Amino acid sequence: MATANTLEALDQRAIEILRANDKGGYTIPTAGLYPYQWNWDSAFAAFGFGTFDLPRAWAEVETLFKGQWDNGMVPHILFHQVDEGYFPGPDVWGCTGPIPSSGISQPPVAAIFIRKIWEWDKDAGHDHIAALYPKLLNWHRWFMTWRRERALDDAQGPGAICITHPWEAGRDNAPDWDDAMAGITPEGVAPYTRRDTSHVDADMRPTKYDYDRYIWLVQLGRETGWDEAEILAKSPFRVADPTMTFTLLRAHRDLLAMGQSLGQDVTEIESWIPDLEQAASTLWNPELACYDSRNARTGKFAGSVSNASFLCWLGGLNDDRMLAQFDRVMDAVPYGLASYDPESEKFDGRRYWRGPIWAVVNTLIGLGLEEQGHGDRARRLRNSTQDLIAEKGFAEYFDPTDGAPAGGDSFTWTAAVWLAWIRGGKV
Ligand code: GLC
């Protein structure tokens, strides 16, 4: 247990990390490994900055939306200044948006944190949300248009939200995608040199098998000129994902609240919510008794109890069926909520999204638990995350079996959620 003094010292350290990773209007996740602006990392960074510097919080999300494409898509990476230490860079993606970028998106958590920052000071935030609202609306509309699971049978009703690349879910190498990844034969991948494994141990990163397929999918998107209709028609990889579905459902609710406050016509958003609630319910895998991912090309469930399964509460579903899963996964390892079921043979405590603990996903789960009336579980999750960071530092992720810090260090989003969720706000 950390003392009050230690907690205050950690608050200061978290602020220092955010300041050090600040490149002027945007924040990099960590120096070396991730030298650009990432989409959902920035939304978390804004949440953290909002606890001690509101203008800087607004700047973070406003810079992100400067990269928005004409079709509404907000890219997962903005390459503000080319850095040779990262692969694949802008030349590999070959995109033509307003800022050099990747051609895929990331979980749309921005509206969730924009609303929170606005609520911390509504007068200061009014003009910011007025300017961001139409941009968020266009982005959400892009997901509703281009990322639905085209039901194999229309009678199945509205489709959940899909990813077209594992990086889009923000859970790069989760076992959720294994089946769809196996459907790719990565022929014609141009020779490349990975840069991630020069910053971090290879056993904490995705394998070469995965990387070849990541790059193959980037090449496919590039060949289509990032044309969504063509990608939909051609790509073997399309997976309905709880991360996307639950975060978008939640983000719609926050956008609705902001739209109403701005006196906008919100009928379109109002129609999306019940539609997506119904779609989210199709991710329930009865055999697993859990929300799961599904290969949209075959209709086959992944069989994954992952940390994304527990985002149902954040999405606004008051689903008590997930409580027993939560307790089981929490009890299975000493250090908290693993990103993948520790009792599964696919669990790997150090390898990125196949087991390690991610403080940011814990934050989303904790917020959802609290709102749905499960304060005891929210506290348990928050306390375990607090102890882990206090003991092991502001790492990118942690091994749930021994708490070992893994991946990059001095990590922006870990520092941000320390301030905004674990420590509960204003510093
Ligand atoms: C990794 C993570 C992704 C994150 C990015 C930058 O790719 O999987 O979720 O956005 O790093 O931190």
Coordinates of C-alpha atoms and ligand atoms in Angstrom, one line a residue:
M1 CA 0.0 0.0 0.0
A2 CA 1.4 3.4 -1.0
T3 CA 1.5 6.2 1.5
A4 CA -0.1 9.6 0.9
N5 CA 3.4 11.1 0.3
T6 CA 4.2 8.4 -2.3
L7 CA 0.9 9.0 -4.0
E8 CA 1.6 12.7 -4.3
A9 CA 5.0 12.0 -5.6
L10 CA 3.5 9.7 -8.2
D11 CA 1.0 12.5 -9.2
Q12 CA 4.0 14.7 -9.9
R13 CA 5.7 12.0 -11.8
A14 CA 2.6 11.4 -13.9
I15 CA 2.4 15.2 -14.8
E16 CA 6.1 15.1 -15.7
I17 CA 5.5 12.2 -18.1
L18 CA 2.7 14.0 -19.8
R19 CA 4.8 17.2 -20.1
A20 CA 7.8 15.3 -21.3
N21 CA 5.9 13.4 -24.0
D22 CA 4.2 16.7 -25.1
K23 CA 5.4 17.6 -28.6
G24 CA 3.4 20.8 -28.8
G25 CA -0.3 20.3 -29.3
Y26 CA 0.0 16.5 -29.3
T27 CA 1.5 13.9 -27.1
I28 CA 3.5 10.8 -28.1
P29 CA 2.7 7.6 -26.2
T30 CA 6.4 7.1 -25.3
A31 CA 9.7 8.2 -26.8
G32 CA 11.4 5.7 -29.2
L33 CA 8.7 3.0 -29.6
Y34 CA 5.8 5.3 -30.5
P35 CA 7.0 8.7 -31.8
Y36 CA 3.7 9.9 -33.3
Q37 CA 0.2 10.9 -32.3
W38 CA -2.0 7.9 -31.7
N39 CA -5.8 8.3 -31.8
W40 CA -7.1 6.7 -28.6
D41 CA -3.9 7.4 -26.7
S42 CA -4.6 11.1 -27.3
A43 CA -8.1 10.9 -26.0
F44 CA -6.7 9.4 -22.8
A45 CA -3.9 12.0 -22.7
A46 CA -6.6 14.7 -22.9
F47 CA -8.4 13.1 -19.9
G48 CA -5.1 13.3 -18.0
F49 CA -4.2 16.8 -19.0
G50 CA -7.7 17.9 -18.1
T51 CA -6.9 17.3 -14.4
F52 CA -4.2 20.0 -14.3
D53 CA -4.2 22.0 -17.6
L54 CA -7.6 22.2 -19.4
P55 CA -6.4 24.3 -22.4
R56 CA -3.8 21.7 -23.1
A57 CA -6.4 18.9 -22.9
W58 CA -8.5 20.7 -25.6
A59 CA -5.5 21.2 -27.8
E60 CA -4.7 17.5 -27.7
V61 CA -8.1 16.5 -29.2
E62 CA -8.2 19.4 -31.5
T63 CA -4.9 18.4 -33.1
L64 CA -6.2 14.9 -33.5
F65 CA -9.2 16.1 -35.4
K66 CA -7.0 18.1 -37.7
G67 CA -6.1 14.8 -39.2
Q68 CA -9.7 13.8 -40.0
W69 CA -10.3 12.6 -43.6
D70 CA -13.1 14.0 -45.8
N71 CA -15.0 10.8 -45.4
G72 CA -15.1 11.3 -41.6
M73 CA -12.5 8.8 -40.7
V74 CA -10.0 9.9 -37.9
P75 CA -6.8 7.9 -38.4
H76 CA -5.1 5.8 -35.8
I77 CA -1.7 7.5 -36.3
L78 CA -0.9 11.0 -37.4
F79 CA 2.7 11.2 -38.6
H80 CA 3.4 14.8 -37.7
Q81 CA 7.1 14.6 -38.1
V82 CA 8.7 11.6 -39.8
D83 CA 10.8 9.5 -37.4
E84 CA 12.9 6.6 -38.8
G85 CA 12.6 4.7 -35.5
Y86 CA 9.1 3.6 -36.4
F87 CA 7.8 1.1 -39.0
P88 CA 5.5 1.2 -41.0
G89 CA 5.7 5.0 -41.6
P90 CA 3.7 7.2 -43.9
D91 CA 5.4 6.0 -47.1
V92 CA 4.1 2.4 -46.5
W93 CA 0.6 3.6 -45.7
G94 CA 0.4 5.9 -48.8
C95 CA -2.5 8.0 -47.5
T96 CA -3.6 11.4 -48.7
G97 CA -5.4 13.0 -45.7
P98 CA -4.8 16.5 -44.4
I99 CA -1.9 15.2 -42.3
P100 CA 0.2 12.2 -43.3
S101 CA -1.5 9.3 -41.5
S102 CA -2.4 5.6 -41.3
G103 CA -5.4 4.5 -43.3
I104 CA -7.4 2.9 -40.4
S105 CA -9.0 4.2 -37.3
Q106 CA -9.0 3.2 -33.6
P107 CA -11.6 2.8 -30.8
P108 CA -13.7 6.0 -30.7
V109 CA -13.2 6.9 -27.1
A110 CA -12.7 10.6 -27.9
A111 CA -16.3 11.7 -27.3
I112 CA -16.3 9.9 -23.9
F113 CA -13.4 12.0 -22.6
I114 CA -14.3 15.2 -24.4
R115 CA -17.6 15.1 -22.5
K116 CA -15.8 14.6 -19.2
I117 CA -13.4 17.5 -19.9
W118 CA -16.3 19.7 -20.9
E119 CA -18.2 18.8 -17.7
W120 CA -15.2 19.8 -15.6
D121 CA -15.7 23.3 -16.9
K122 CA -18.7 23.8 -19.2
D123 CA -18.1 27.6 -19.7
A124 CA -14.5 27.0 -20.8
G125 CA -15.5 24.0 -22.9
H126 CA -18.5 25.3 -24.7
D127 CA -16.8 26.7 -27.8
H128 CA -14.5 23.6 -28.0
I129 CA -17.4 21.1 -28.0
A130 CA -19.3 23.3 -30.5
A131 CA -16.4 23.0 -32.9
L132 CA -15.7 19.4 -32.2
Y133 CA -19.3 18.2 -32.3
P134 CA -19.8 18.0 -36.1
K135 CA -16.4 16.3 -36.5
L136 CA -17.3 13.7 -33.9
L137 CA -20.6 13.2 -35.6
N138 CA -19.0 12.6 -39.0
W139 CA -16.5 10.1 -37.5
H140 CA -19.3 8.2 -35.7
R141 CA -21.3 8.2 -38.9
W142 CA -18.3 6.7 -40.8
F143 CA -18.2 3.8 -38.3
M144 CA -22.0 3.3 -38.7
T145 CA -21.6 3.3 -42.5
W146 CA -18.4 1.4 -43.1
R147 CA -17.7 -0.8 -40.1
R148 CA -21.0 -2.7 -39.6
E149 CA -20.9 -6.4 -39.6
R150 CA -22.7 -7.1 -42.8
A151 CA -25.0 -9.8 -41.4
L152 CA -24.5 -13.1 -43.2
D153 CA -28.2 -13.2 -43.1
D154 CA -30.1 -9.9 -43.0
A155 CA -32.7 -11.4 -40.8
Q156 CA -30.0 -11.4 -38.0
G157 CA -30.6 -7.7 -37.6
P158 CA -28.2 -4.8 -37.3
G159 CA -24.5 -5.7 -37.3
A160 CA -21.8 -5.1 -34.6
I161 CA -18.8 -2.8 -35.4
C162 CA -16.0 -4.5 -37.2
I163 CA -12.3 -3.9 -37.6
T164 CA -10.5 -4.2 -41.0
H165 CA -7.0 -4.5 -39.4
P166 CA -6.0 -5.8 -35.9
W167 CA -4.4 -2.4 -35.2
E168 CA -7.8 -0.8 -35.5
A169 CA -9.1 -2.4 -32.3
G170 CA -6.1 -1.1 -30.4
R171 CA -5.5 -4.7 -29.3
D172 CA -3.0 -5.6 -31.9
N173 CA -2.2 -9.3 -31.3
A174 CA -5.3 -10.4 -29.3
P175 CA -6.2 -14.0 -29.8
D176 CA -9.5 -12.7 -31.0
W177 CA -8.1 -12.2 -34.5
D178 CA -6.2 -15.5 -34.8
D179 CA -8.8 -17.3 -36.9
A180 CA -9.2 -14.3 -39.3
M181 CA -5.4 -13.9 -39.5
A182 CA -5.0 -17.6 -40.4
G183 CA -7.1 -16.8 -43.5
I184 CA -4.4 -14.5 -44.8
T185 CA -1.5 -15.8 -47.0
P186 CA 0.9 -13.0 -46.8
E187 CA 2.3 -13.2 -50.3
G188 CA 3.9 -10.2 -51.9
V189 CA 4.8 -8.4 -48.7
A190 CA 7.7 -6.1 -49.6
P191 CA 10.9 -6.8 -47.5
Y192 CA 10.8 -4.8 -44.3
T193 CA 12.7 -4.2 -41.1
R194 CA 10.7 -4.1 -37.9
R195 CA 11.6 -1.3 -35.5
D196 CA 9.6 -2.2 -32.5
T197 CA 11.8 -5.1 -31.5
S198 CA 14.8 -2.7 -31.4
H199 CA 13.1 -0.8 -28.6
V200 CA 11.5 -3.7 -26.6
D201 CA 12.1 -7.4 -26.1
A202 CA 10.7 -9.5 -28.9
D203 CA 8.9 -11.8 -26.4
M204 CA 6.7 -8.8 -25.4
R205 CA 5.8 -8.0 -29.0
P206 CA 3.7 -9.6 -31.8
T207 CA 5.4 -12.4 -33.7
K208 CA 6.7 -12.3 -37.3
Y209 CA 3.7 -14.4 -38.3
D210 CA 1.5 -11.6 -37.1
Y211 CA 3.7 -8.8 -38.5
D212 CA 3.7 -10.2 -42.0
R213 CA -0.1 -10.2 -42.0
Y214 CA -0.3 -6.7 -40.5
I215 CA 1.9 -5.4 -43.4
W216 CA 0.0 -7.4 -46.0
L217 CA -3.3 -5.8 -44.9
V218 CA -1.7 -2.3 -45.0
Q219 CA -0.5 -3.1 -48.6
L220 CA -4.1 -4.2 -49.5
G221 CA -5.6 -1.0 -48.2
R222 CA -3.0 1.0 -50.0
E223 CA -3.7 -0.8 -53.3
T224 CA -7.4 0.1 -53.1
G225 CA -6.5 3.8 -52.4
W226 CA -8.1 3.2 -49.0
D227 CA -11.4 2.8 -50.6
E228 CA -13.7 1.3 -47.9
A229 CA -16.1 -0.3 -50.4
E230 CA -13.2 -2.1 -52.1
I231 CA -11.7 -3.1 -48.8
L232 CA -15.0 -4.5 -47.7
A233 CA -15.3 -6.5 -51.0
K234 CA -11.7 -7.7 -51.1
S235 CA -10.2 -8.2 -47.6
P236 CA -10.2 -11.6 -46.0
F237 CA -9.9 -9.9 -42.6
R238 CA -13.0 -8.5 -41.0
V239 CA -13.9 -9.1 -37.4
A240 CA -16.8 -7.9 -35.3
D241 CA -15.2 -6.6 -32.2
P242 CA -16.5 -5.8 -28.7
T243 CA -13.9 -3.0 -28.2
M244 CA -15.3 -1.0 -31.2
T245 CA -18.9 -1.9 -30.6
F246 CA -19.0 -1.0 -26.9
T247 CA -16.9 2.1 -27.1
L248 CA -18.9 3.4 -30.1
L249 CA -22.2 2.7 -28.3
R250 CA -20.9 4.6 -25.3
A251 CA -19.5 7.4 -27.4
H252 CA -22.8 7.8 -29.1
R253 CA -24.4 8.4 -25.7
D254 CA -21.9 11.1 -24.8
L255 CA -22.2 12.7 -28.2
L256 CA -26.0 12.8 -27.8
A257 CA -25.6 14.6 -24.5
M258 CA -23.3 17.2 -26.0
G259 CA -25.5 17.6 -29.0
Q260 CA -28.6 18.2 -26.8
S261 CA -26.7 20.8 -24.8
L262 CA -25.7 22.6 -28.0
G263 CA -29.3 22.6 -29.2
Q264 CA -28.6 20.4 -32.2
D265 CA -31.0 18.1 -34.0
V266 CA -29.9 14.8 -32.5
T267 CA -32.4 12.4 -34.2
E268 CA -29.7 10.6 -36.1
I269 CA -27.7 9.8 -32.9
E270 CA -30.9 8.8 -31.2
S271 CA -31.6 6.3 -33.9
W272 CA -28.1 4.8 -33.7
I273 CA -28.3 3.9 -30.0
P274 CA -31.0 1.2 -29.9
D275 CA -29.7 -0.1 -33.2
L276 CA -26.2 -0.6 -31.8
E277 CA -27.5 -1.9 -28.5
Q278 CA -29.2 -4.7 -30.5
A279 CA -26.0 -5.2 -32.5
A280 CA -23.9 -5.4 -29.4
S281 CA -26.2 -8.2 -28.0
T282 CA -25.2 -10.3 -31.1
L283 CA -21.7 -10.5 -29.7
W284 CA -22.9 -12.6 -26.8
N285 CA -21.5 -16.1 -27.2
P286 CA -23.8 -18.4 -25.3
E287 CA -21.3 -21.3 -25.2
L288 CA -18.7 -19.1 -23.7
A289 CA -21.2 -17.1 -21.5
C290 CA -19.3 -14.0 -22.5
Y291 CA -19.2 -11.2 -25.1
D292 CA -16.9 -12.3 -27.8
S293 CA -15.4 -11.3 -31.2
R294 CA -16.7 -12.9 -34.4
N295 CA -15.0 -13.5 -37.7
A296 CA -17.4 -11.5 -40.0
R297 CA -16.4 -13.5 -43.0
T298 CA -17.4 -16.9 -41.5
G299 CA -19.7 -16.0 -38.6
K300 CA -17.4 -18.0 -36.3
F301 CA -16.9 -16.8 -32.7
A302 CA -13.3 -16.4 -31.5
G303 CA -14.0 -18.0 -28.1
S304 CA -12.3 -15.1 -26.3
V305 CA -12.8 -13.9 -22.8
S306 CA -10.7 -10.7 -23.1
N307 CA -10.6 -7.4 -21.3
A308 CA -12.8 -6.0 -24.2
S309 CA -15.6 -8.4 -23.2
F310 CA -15.9 -6.3 -20.0
L311 CA -16.6 -3.1 -21.8
C312 CA -20.3 -4.0 -21.9
W313 CA -20.9 -1.8 -18.8
L314 CA -19.2 1.2 -20.3
G315 CA -21.4 0.6 -23.4
G316 CA -24.4 1.1 -21.1
L317 CA -25.5 -2.5 -20.9
N318 CA -26.4 -3.5 -17.4
D319 CA -25.4 -7.1 -17.9
D320 CA -25.0 -9.1 -14.7
R321 CA -24.1 -12.2 -16.6
M322 CA -20.6 -10.8 -17.0
L323 CA -20.0 -10.3 -13.2
A324 CA -19.1 -13.9 -12.6
Q325 CA -16.6 -13.8 -15.5
F326 CA -15.1 -10.7 -14.1
D327 CA -14.7 -12.3 -10.7
R328 CA -13.2 -15.4 -12.1
V329 CA -10.6 -13.5 -14.3
M330 CA -9.7 -11.2 -11.4
D331 CA -9.2 -14.2 -9.1
A332 CA -7.2 -16.2 -11.6
V333 CA -4.0 -14.1 -11.3
P334 CA -2.4 -12.1 -8.4
Y335 CA -2.2 -8.7 -10.1
G336 CA -5.5 -7.8 -11.5
L337 CA -7.4 -7.9 -14.8
A338 CA -5.5 -9.8 -17.5
S339 CA -6.3 -8.8 -21.1
Y340 CA -6.9 -12.4 -21.9
D341 CA -8.4 -15.3 -19.9
P342 CA -5.6 -16.6 -17.7
E343 CA -7.2 -20.0 -17.8
S344 CA -7.0 -20.2 -21.6
E345 CA -4.2 -22.0 -23.3
K346 CA -3.7 -18.9 -25.5
F347 CA -2.8 -16.8 -22.4
D348 CA 0.7 -15.3 -22.5
G349 CA 1.4 -13.0 -19.6
R350 CA 4.0 -10.9 -21.4
R351 CA 2.9 -10.8 -24.9
Y352 CA 1.1 -7.5 -25.4
W353 CA -2.7 -8.2 -25.8
R354 CA -2.5 -11.9 -25.1
G355 CA -2.5 -11.6 -21.3
P356 CA -0.8 -8.4 -19.9
I357 CA -2.8 -5.9 -17.9
W358 CA -3.5 -2.5 -19.6
A359 CA -4.4 0.3 -17.2
V360 CA -6.3 2.2 -19.9
V361 CA -8.7 -0.7 -20.6
N362 CA -9.1 -1.1 -16.8
T363 CA -10.1 2.5 -16.7
L364 CA -12.9 2.0 -19.2
I365 CA -14.1 -1.1 -17.4
G366 CA -13.9 0.6 -14.1
L367 CA -16.0 3.6 -15.3
G368 CA -18.6 1.3 -16.7
L369 CA -18.8 -0.9 -13.5
E370 CA -19.2 2.2 -11.3
E371 CA -22.0 3.6 -13.5
Q372 CA -23.8 0.3 -13.6
G373 CA -23.9 0.1 -9.8
H374 CA -21.0 -2.2 -9.2
G375 CA -18.9 0.1 -7.1
D376 CA -17.3 -2.7 -5.1
R377 CA -15.9 -4.3 -8.3
A378 CA -14.9 -0.9 -9.7
R379 CA -12.9 -0.2 -6.5
R380 CA -11.3 -3.5 -6.6
L381 CA -10.1 -2.9 -10.1
R382 CA -9.0 0.6 -9.4
N383 CA -7.1 -0.4 -6.3
S384 CA -5.3 -3.2 -8.0
T385 CA -4.3 -0.9 -10.9
Q386 CA -3.1 1.7 -8.4
D387 CA -1.0 -0.8 -6.5
L388 CA 0.6 -2.1 -9.7
I389 CA 1.6 1.4 -10.9
A390 CA 2.7 2.5 -7.5
E391 CA 4.9 -0.6 -7.2
K392 CA 6.1 -1.0 -10.8
G393 CA 5.9 2.4 -12.5
F394 CA 4.2 3.9 -15.5
A395 CA 4.7 1.1 -17.9
E396 CA 2.9 0.4 -21.1
Y397 CA 1.5 -2.9 -19.7
F398 CA 2.2 -5.4 -16.9
D399 CA 2.5 -9.1 -16.6
P400 CA -0.5 -10.2 -14.4
T401 CA 1.3 -13.2 -13.0
D402 CA 4.2 -11.4 -11.4
G403 CA 3.3 -7.7 -12.0
A404 CA 6.5 -7.1 -14.1
P405 CA 6.4 -3.9 -16.1
A406 CA 6.5 -4.6 -19.8
G407 CA 6.7 -2.8 -23.2
G408 CA 7.6 0.9 -23.2
D409 CA 8.1 3.0 -20.0
S410 CA 7.1 6.6 -19.0
F411 CA 3.9 5.9 -20.9
T412 CA 1.5 8.7 -21.6
W413 CA -1.8 6.9 -21.2
T414 CA -0.7 5.1 -18.0
A415 CA 0.2 8.5 -16.5
A416 CA -3.0 10.0 -17.7
V417 CA -5.3 7.4 -16.2
W418 CA -3.3 7.5 -13.0
L419 CA -4.3 11.2 -12.6
A420 CA -7.8 11.1 -14.0
W421 CA -9.2 7.7 -12.9
I422 CA -7.1 6.3 -10.2
R423 CA -6.5 9.6 -8.3
G424 CA -9.9 10.8 -9.4
G425 CA -9.4 14.1 -11.1
K426 CA -8.0 17.5 -10.2
V427 CA -4.5 17.6 -8.9
Ligands
GLC1 C1 0.0 -0.3 -29.5 C2 -1.3 -0.6 -28.9 C3 -2.3 0.4 -29.3 C4 -1.8 1.8 -28.9 C5 -0.4 2.1 -29.5 C6 0.2 3.4 -29.0 O1 -0.1 -0.4 -30.9 O2 -1.7 -1.9 -29.1 O3 -3.5 0.2 -28.6 O4 -2.7 2.8 -29.4 O5 0.4 1.0 -29.2 O6 0.3 3.4 -27.6

